[in-house]
Coordinates of C-alpha atoms in Angstrom, one line a residue:
X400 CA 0.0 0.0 0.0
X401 CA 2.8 2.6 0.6
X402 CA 3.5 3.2 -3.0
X403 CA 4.3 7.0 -4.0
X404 CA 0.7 7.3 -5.5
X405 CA -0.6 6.5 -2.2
X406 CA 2.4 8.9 0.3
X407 CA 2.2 11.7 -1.6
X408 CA -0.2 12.6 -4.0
X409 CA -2.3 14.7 -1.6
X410 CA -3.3 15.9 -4.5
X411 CA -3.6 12.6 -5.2
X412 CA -7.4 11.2 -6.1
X413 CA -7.4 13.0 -9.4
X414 CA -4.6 13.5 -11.6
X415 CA -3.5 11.8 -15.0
X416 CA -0.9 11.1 -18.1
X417 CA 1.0 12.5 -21.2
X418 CA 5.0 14.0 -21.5
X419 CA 7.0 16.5 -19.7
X420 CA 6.3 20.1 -20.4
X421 CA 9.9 21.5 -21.2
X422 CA 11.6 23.2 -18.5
X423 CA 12.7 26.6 -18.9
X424 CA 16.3 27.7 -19.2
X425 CA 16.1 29.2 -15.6
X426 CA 14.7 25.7 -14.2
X427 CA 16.5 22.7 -14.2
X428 CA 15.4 19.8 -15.3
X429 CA 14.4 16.9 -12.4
X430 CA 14.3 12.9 -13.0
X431 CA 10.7 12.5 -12.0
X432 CA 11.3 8.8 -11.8
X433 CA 14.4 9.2 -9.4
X434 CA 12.1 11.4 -7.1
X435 CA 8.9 9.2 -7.3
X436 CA 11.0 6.4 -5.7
X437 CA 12.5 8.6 -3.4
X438 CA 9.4 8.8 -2.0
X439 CA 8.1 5.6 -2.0
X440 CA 7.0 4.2 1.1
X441 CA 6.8 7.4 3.0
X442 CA 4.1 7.6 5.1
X443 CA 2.2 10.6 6.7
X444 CA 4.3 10.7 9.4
X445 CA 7.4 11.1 7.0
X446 CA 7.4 14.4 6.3
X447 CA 11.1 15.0 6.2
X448 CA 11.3 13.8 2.9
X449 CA 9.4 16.0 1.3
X450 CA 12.4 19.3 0.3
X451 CA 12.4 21.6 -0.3
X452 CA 10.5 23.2 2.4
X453 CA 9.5 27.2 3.7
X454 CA 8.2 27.5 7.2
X455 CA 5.7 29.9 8.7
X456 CA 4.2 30.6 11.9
X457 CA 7.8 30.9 13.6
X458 CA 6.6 34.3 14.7
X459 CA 3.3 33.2 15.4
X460 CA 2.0 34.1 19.4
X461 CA 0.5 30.4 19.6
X462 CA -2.9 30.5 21.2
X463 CA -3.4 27.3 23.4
X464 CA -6.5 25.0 22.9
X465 CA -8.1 25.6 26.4
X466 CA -9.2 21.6 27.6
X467 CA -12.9 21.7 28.8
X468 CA -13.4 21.4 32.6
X469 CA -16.9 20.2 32.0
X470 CA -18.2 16.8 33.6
X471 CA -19.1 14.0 30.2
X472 CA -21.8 12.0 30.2
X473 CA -21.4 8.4 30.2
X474 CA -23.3 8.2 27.0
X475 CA -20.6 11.3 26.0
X476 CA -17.5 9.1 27.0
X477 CA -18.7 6.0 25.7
X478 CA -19.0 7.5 22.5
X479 CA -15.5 9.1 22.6
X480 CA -14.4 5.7 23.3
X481 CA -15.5 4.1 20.4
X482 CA -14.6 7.2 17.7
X483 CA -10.7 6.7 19.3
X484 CA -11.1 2.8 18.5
X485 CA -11.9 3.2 15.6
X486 CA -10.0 5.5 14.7
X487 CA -6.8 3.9 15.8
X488 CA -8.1 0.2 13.8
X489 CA -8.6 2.0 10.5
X490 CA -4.6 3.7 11.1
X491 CA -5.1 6.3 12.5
X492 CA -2.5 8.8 14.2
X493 CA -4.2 11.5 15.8
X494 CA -7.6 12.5 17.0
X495 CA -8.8 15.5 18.6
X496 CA -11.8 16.2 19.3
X497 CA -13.0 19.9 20.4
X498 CA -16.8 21.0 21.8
X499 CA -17.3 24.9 21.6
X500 CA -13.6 25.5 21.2
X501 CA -12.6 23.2 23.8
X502 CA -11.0 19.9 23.8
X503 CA -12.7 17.2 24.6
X504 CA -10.2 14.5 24.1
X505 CA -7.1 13.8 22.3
X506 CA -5.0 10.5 21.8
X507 CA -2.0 9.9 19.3
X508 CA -0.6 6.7 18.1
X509 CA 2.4 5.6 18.9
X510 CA 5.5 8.3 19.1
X511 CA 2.8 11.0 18.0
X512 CA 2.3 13.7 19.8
X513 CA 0.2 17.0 19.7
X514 CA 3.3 18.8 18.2
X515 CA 4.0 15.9 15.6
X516 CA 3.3 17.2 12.0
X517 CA 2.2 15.0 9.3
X518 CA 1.0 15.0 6.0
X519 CA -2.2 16.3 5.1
X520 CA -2.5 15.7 1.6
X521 CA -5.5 17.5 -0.1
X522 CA -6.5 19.5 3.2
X523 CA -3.9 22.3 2.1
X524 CA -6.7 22.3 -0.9
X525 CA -9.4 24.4 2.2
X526 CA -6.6 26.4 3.5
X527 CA -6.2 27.8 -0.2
X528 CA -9.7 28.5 -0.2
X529 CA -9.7 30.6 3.0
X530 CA -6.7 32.8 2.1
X531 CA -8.6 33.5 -1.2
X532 CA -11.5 34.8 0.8
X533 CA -9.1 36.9 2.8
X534 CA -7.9 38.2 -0.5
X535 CA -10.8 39.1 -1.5
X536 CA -12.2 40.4 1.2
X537 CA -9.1 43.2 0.9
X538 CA -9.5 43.7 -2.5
X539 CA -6.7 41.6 -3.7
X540 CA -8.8 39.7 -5.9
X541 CA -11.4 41.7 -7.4
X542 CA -14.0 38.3 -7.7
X543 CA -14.3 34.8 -7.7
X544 CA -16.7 35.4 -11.5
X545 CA -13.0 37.2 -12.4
X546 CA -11.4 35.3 -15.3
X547 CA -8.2 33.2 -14.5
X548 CA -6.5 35.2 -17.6
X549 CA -7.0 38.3 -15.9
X550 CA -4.0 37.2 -13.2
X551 CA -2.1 34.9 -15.6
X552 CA -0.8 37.0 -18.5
X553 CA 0.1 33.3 -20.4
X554 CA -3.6 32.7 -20.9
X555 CA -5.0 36.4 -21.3
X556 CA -6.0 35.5 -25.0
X557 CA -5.8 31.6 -24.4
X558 CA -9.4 30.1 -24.2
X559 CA -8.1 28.5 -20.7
X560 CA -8.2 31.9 -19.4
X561 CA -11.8 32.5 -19.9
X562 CA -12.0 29.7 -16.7
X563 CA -13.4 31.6 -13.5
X564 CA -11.6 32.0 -10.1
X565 CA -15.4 30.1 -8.7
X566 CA -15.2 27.7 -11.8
X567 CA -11.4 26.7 -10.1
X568 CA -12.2 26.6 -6.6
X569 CA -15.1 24.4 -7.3
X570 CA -13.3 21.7 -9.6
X571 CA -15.3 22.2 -12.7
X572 CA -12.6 24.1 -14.7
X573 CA -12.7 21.5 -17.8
X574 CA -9.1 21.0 -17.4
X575 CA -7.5 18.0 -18.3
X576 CA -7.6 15.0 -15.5
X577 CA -4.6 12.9 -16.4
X578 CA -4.2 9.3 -14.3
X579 CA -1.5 9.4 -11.8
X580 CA -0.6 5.5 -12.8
X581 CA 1.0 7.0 -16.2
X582 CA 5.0 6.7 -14.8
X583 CA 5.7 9.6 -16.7
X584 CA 2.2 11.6 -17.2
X585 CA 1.8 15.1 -16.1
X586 CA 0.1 14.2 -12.5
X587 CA 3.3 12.7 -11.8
X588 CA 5.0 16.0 -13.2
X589 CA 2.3 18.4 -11.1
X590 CA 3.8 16.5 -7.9
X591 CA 7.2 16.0 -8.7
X592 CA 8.9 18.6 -11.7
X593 CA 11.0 21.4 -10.6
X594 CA 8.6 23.8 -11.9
X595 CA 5.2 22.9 -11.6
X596 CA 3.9 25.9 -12.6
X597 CA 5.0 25.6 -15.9
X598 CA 3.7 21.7 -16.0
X599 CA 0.1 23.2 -15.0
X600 CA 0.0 26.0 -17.3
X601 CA 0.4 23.5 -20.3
X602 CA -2.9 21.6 -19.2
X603 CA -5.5 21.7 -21.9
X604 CA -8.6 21.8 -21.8
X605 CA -10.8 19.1 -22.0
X606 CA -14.7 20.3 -22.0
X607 CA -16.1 23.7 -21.2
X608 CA -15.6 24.9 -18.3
X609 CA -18.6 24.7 -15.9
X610 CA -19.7 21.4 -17.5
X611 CA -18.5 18.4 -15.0
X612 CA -17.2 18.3 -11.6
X613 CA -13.8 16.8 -11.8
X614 CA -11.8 16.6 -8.8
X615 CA -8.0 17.5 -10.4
X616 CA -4.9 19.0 -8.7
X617 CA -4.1 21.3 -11.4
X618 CA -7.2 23.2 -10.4
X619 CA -6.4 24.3 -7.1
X620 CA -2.4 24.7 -8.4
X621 CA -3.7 27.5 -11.1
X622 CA -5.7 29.0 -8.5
X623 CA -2.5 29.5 -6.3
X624 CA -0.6 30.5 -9.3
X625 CA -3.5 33.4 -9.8
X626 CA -3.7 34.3 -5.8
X627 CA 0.6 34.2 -5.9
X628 CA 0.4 37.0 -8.9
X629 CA -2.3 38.7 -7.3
X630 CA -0.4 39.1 -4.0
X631 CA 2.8 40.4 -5.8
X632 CA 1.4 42.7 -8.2
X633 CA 0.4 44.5 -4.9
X634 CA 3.2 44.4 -2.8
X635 CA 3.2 41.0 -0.9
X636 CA 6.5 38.6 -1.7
X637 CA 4.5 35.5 -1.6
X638 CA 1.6 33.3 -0.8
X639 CA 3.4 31.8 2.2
X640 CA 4.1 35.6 3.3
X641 CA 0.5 36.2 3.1
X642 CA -1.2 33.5 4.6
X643 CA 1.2 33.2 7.6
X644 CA 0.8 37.2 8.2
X645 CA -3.5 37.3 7.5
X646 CA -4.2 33.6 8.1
X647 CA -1.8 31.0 10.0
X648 CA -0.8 33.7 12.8
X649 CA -4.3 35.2 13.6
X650 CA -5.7 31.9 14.7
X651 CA -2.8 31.8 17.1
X652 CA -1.1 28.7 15.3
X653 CA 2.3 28.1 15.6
X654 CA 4.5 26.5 12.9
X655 CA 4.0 24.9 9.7
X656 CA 6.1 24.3 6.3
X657 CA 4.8 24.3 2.9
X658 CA 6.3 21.9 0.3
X659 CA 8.1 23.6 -2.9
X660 CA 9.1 22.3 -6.2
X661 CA 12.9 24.0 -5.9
X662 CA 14.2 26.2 -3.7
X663 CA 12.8 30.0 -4.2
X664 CA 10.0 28.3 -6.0
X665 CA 6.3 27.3 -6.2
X666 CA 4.4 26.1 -3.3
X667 CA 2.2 23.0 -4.2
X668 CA -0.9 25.2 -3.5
X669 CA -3.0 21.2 -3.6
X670 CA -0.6 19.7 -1.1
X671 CA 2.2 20.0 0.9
X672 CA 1.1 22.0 4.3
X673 CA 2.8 19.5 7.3
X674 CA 1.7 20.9 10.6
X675 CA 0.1 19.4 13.7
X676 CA -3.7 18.6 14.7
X677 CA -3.8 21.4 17.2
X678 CA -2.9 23.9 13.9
X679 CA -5.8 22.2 12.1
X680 CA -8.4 22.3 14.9
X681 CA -7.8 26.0 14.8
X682 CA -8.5 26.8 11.3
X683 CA -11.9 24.2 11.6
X684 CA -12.7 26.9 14.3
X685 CA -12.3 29.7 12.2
X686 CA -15.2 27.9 9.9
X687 CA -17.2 26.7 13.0
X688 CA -17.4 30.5 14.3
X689 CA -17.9 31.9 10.8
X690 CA -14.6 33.3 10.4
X691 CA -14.2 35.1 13.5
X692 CA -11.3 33.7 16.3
X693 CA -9.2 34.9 19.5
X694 CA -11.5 38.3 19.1
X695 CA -11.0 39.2 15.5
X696 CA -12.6 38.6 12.3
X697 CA -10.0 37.0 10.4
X698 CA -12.5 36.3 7.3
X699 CA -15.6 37.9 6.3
X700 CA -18.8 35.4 7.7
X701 CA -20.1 36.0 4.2
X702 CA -17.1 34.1 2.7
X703 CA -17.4 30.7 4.7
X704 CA -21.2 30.7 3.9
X705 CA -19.8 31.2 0.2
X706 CA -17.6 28.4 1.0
X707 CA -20.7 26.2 1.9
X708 CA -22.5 26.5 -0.5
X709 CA -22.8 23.4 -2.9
X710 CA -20.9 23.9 -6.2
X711 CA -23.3 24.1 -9.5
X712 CA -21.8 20.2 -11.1
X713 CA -21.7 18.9 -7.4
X714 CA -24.1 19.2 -4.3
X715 CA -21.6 17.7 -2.0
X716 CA -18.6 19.9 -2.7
X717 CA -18.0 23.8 -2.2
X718 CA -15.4 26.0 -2.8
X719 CA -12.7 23.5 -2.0
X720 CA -14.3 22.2 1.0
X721 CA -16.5 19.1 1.6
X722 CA -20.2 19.3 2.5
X723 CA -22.0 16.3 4.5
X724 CA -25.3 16.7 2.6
X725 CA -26.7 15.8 0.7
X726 CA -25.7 11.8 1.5
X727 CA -23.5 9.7 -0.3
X728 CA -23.2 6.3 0.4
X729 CA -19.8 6.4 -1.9
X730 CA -18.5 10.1 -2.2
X731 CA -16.3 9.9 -5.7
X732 CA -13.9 12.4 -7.0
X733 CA -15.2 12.8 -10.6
X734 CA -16.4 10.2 -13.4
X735 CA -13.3 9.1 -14.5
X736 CA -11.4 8.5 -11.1
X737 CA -13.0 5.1 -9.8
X738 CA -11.7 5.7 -6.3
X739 CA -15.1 6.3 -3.9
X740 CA -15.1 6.8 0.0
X741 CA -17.4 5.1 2.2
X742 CA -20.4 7.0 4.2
X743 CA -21.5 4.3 6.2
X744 CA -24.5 6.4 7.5
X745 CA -26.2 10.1 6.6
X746 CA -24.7 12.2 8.9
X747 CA -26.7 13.2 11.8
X748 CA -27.0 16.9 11.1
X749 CA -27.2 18.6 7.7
X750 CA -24.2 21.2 8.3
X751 CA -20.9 18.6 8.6
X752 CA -18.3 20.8 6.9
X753 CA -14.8 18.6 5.9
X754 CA -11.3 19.0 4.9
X755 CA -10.2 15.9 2.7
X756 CA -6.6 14.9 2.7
X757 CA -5.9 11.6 0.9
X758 CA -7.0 8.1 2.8
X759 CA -8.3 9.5 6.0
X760 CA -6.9 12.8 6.8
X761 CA -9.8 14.7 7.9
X762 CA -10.8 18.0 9.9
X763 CA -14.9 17.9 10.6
X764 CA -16.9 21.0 11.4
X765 CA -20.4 21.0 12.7
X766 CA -21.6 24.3 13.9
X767 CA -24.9 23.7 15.0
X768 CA -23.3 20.9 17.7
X769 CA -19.9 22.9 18.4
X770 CA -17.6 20.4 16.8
X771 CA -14.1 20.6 15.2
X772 CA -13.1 17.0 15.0
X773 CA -9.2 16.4 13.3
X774 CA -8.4 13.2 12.5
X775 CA -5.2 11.9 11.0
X776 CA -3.8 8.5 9.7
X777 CA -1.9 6.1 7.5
X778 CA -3.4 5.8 4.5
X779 CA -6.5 3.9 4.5
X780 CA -9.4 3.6 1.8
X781 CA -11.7 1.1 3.9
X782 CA -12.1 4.2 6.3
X783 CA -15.5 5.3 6.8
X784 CA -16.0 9.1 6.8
X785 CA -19.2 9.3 8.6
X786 CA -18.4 6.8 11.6
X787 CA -16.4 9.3 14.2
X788 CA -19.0 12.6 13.3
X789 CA -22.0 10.2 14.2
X790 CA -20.3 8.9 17.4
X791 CA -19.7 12.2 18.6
X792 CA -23.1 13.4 17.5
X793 CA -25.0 10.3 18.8
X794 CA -23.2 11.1 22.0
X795 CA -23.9 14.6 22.7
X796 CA -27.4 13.4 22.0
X797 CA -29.9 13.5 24.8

């Protein structure tokens, strides 16, 4: 199971085949084969491997998770109980589980701890989406309806830059979804190349835009690509810059490093954020109270309700977040990618909010019950994504 396709591609569920888009003087070139098998076999704990890195938050005033002082019901505990068993039989590394901001209970596996960072895969794919709110909410990006060839001079008279900022963020771009089994296609390239900018500027189109949900890395890389040019063209150096400064410190996290194709270069905007569970369970906070946290309002209320809302090709996906409703009893990525995740059960209320990272990484909000659940773990496709949210829910039932 702990093939690269499986440790890395946080990104992962979606991407797919063809050659090498050619590297620009500037760039050099990179033997994608030598640095898929030097990543073989990592696991989500392994993020060392994964270099170059930049780190943020090092400045960060860390805000503590306060631990709740409240008695639990039997029914509470019992509940708790059996979320952490399962957890820890389906892989799993870490589980926190917070009510109104505080935490209920925590366990790790093994050598984990709450400071251990590991791999979150596709859950840097969320984080993405919030800094866009914040830049738009400060005028940085005029509108998600603004055209992707109005930030990326190489498409201004390309018909790939008639795709929308929204049409991005909600997977239905009508890019190109090439298979990541392809040894040598550009999914491998988008995770691996020394400049995968360049490899996701040279994905065509494959349908109008706004005619199918596909769930494809390169989506959420040209989005960064169109944040990253946004944020320079006014000043900022980069999108790490920015999202530690209006983002990562303001929830009082501490630090996190972000996974680059060469040193100096491109973040991979789909993958690649290695922090801890306490980091995530602050930014599921941030949705839970509707963008406001420690006193401020980090992000506009109207932008996570944005967020929420269901995406015109897919009911159960938002602007690069996961919606609970409607139910699924397999939730797939698009039509073409036959891998499908188990909902064993409806969830129990209609506002379960989710960050996906590939095989079972996972940060659950429910704001009409108070949760932020994070969950991490080896990778694991028999997990089932509604089991710990109905535990927890059943549990706090009365």
């Amino acid at each position: 199971m702990r093939t690269i396709q499986i440790s890395i591609a946080g990104a992962l569920l979606s991407s797919l085949a063809a050659c090498m888009a050619p590297a620009t003087s500037a760039v050099p070139q990179r033997d994608i084969a030598a640095a898929s098998e030097a990543l073989t076999g990592a696991t989500v704990l392994d993020v060392d491997l994964f270099q170059p890195t930049v780190t943020i938050g090092e400045k960060c005033d860390e805000q503590k998770l306060p631990t709740t002082g409240d008695a639990m019901s039997a029914r509470l505990a019992a509940a708790i109980a059996q979320a952490d068993s399962y957890s820890k039989a389906e892989n799993g590394v870490g589980l926190v589980i917070l009510k109104d901001g505080k935490i209920l209970h925590e366990s790790y596996a093994g050598d984990a701890g709450a400071a251990t960072p590991t791999d979150s895969y596709s859950m840097h794919k969320s984080v993405l989406a919030l800094v866009y709110g914040i830049a738009i909410d400060e005028g940085i990006i005029g509108s998600l309806d603004d055209r992707a060839g109005q930030y990326i001079s190489e498409w201004k008279d390309d018909p790939r830059g008639q795709i929308t900022l929204r049409q991005l963020l909600h997977m239905e771009s009508g890019l190109k979804l090439y298979s990541f089994s392809d040894p040598g296609g550009k999914s491998r390239e988008l995770l691996l190349a020394a400049d995968i900018n360049a490899v996701a500027l040279d994905y065509p189109l494959a349908d109008g835009p706004g005619a199918e949900f596909r769930y494809n890395n390169v989506n959420s890389q040209i989005a960064g690509i169109a944040l990253d040019r946004a944020l320079q063209a006014k000043g900022y150096d980069s999108y790490a810059g920015y999202l530690e400064q209006k983002l990562w410190c303001p929830v009082g996290n501490d630090t996190a490093r972000l996974w680059l194709d060469r040193e100096g270069g491109a973040p991979h905007y789909y993958s690649g954020l290695f922090t801890n569970p306490h980091n995530w369970a602050r930014i599921g906070e941030l949705i839970r109270n509707q963008g406001l946290l420690q006193g401020k309002q980090i992000i506009s209320a109207e932008w996570i309700k944005a967020m929420a809302e269901p995406a015109p090709t897919n009911p159960n996906y938002g602007l690069h977040v996961w919606r609970g409703s409607p139910y699924v009893a397999k939730r797939r990525y698009s039509q073409q990618n036959p891998l499908a995740v188990t909902h064993g059960a409806p969830y129990l209320a209609e506002d379960v909010l989710f960050f996906d990272g590939f095989g079972g990484q996972r940060v659950y909000v429910v704001p009409s019950s108070g949760l932020t659940i994070v969950r991490t773990g080896q990778v694991n496709f028999a997990y089932d994504d509604a089991k710990i949210v109905n535990l927890i829910l059943n549990g706090l039932s009365r």
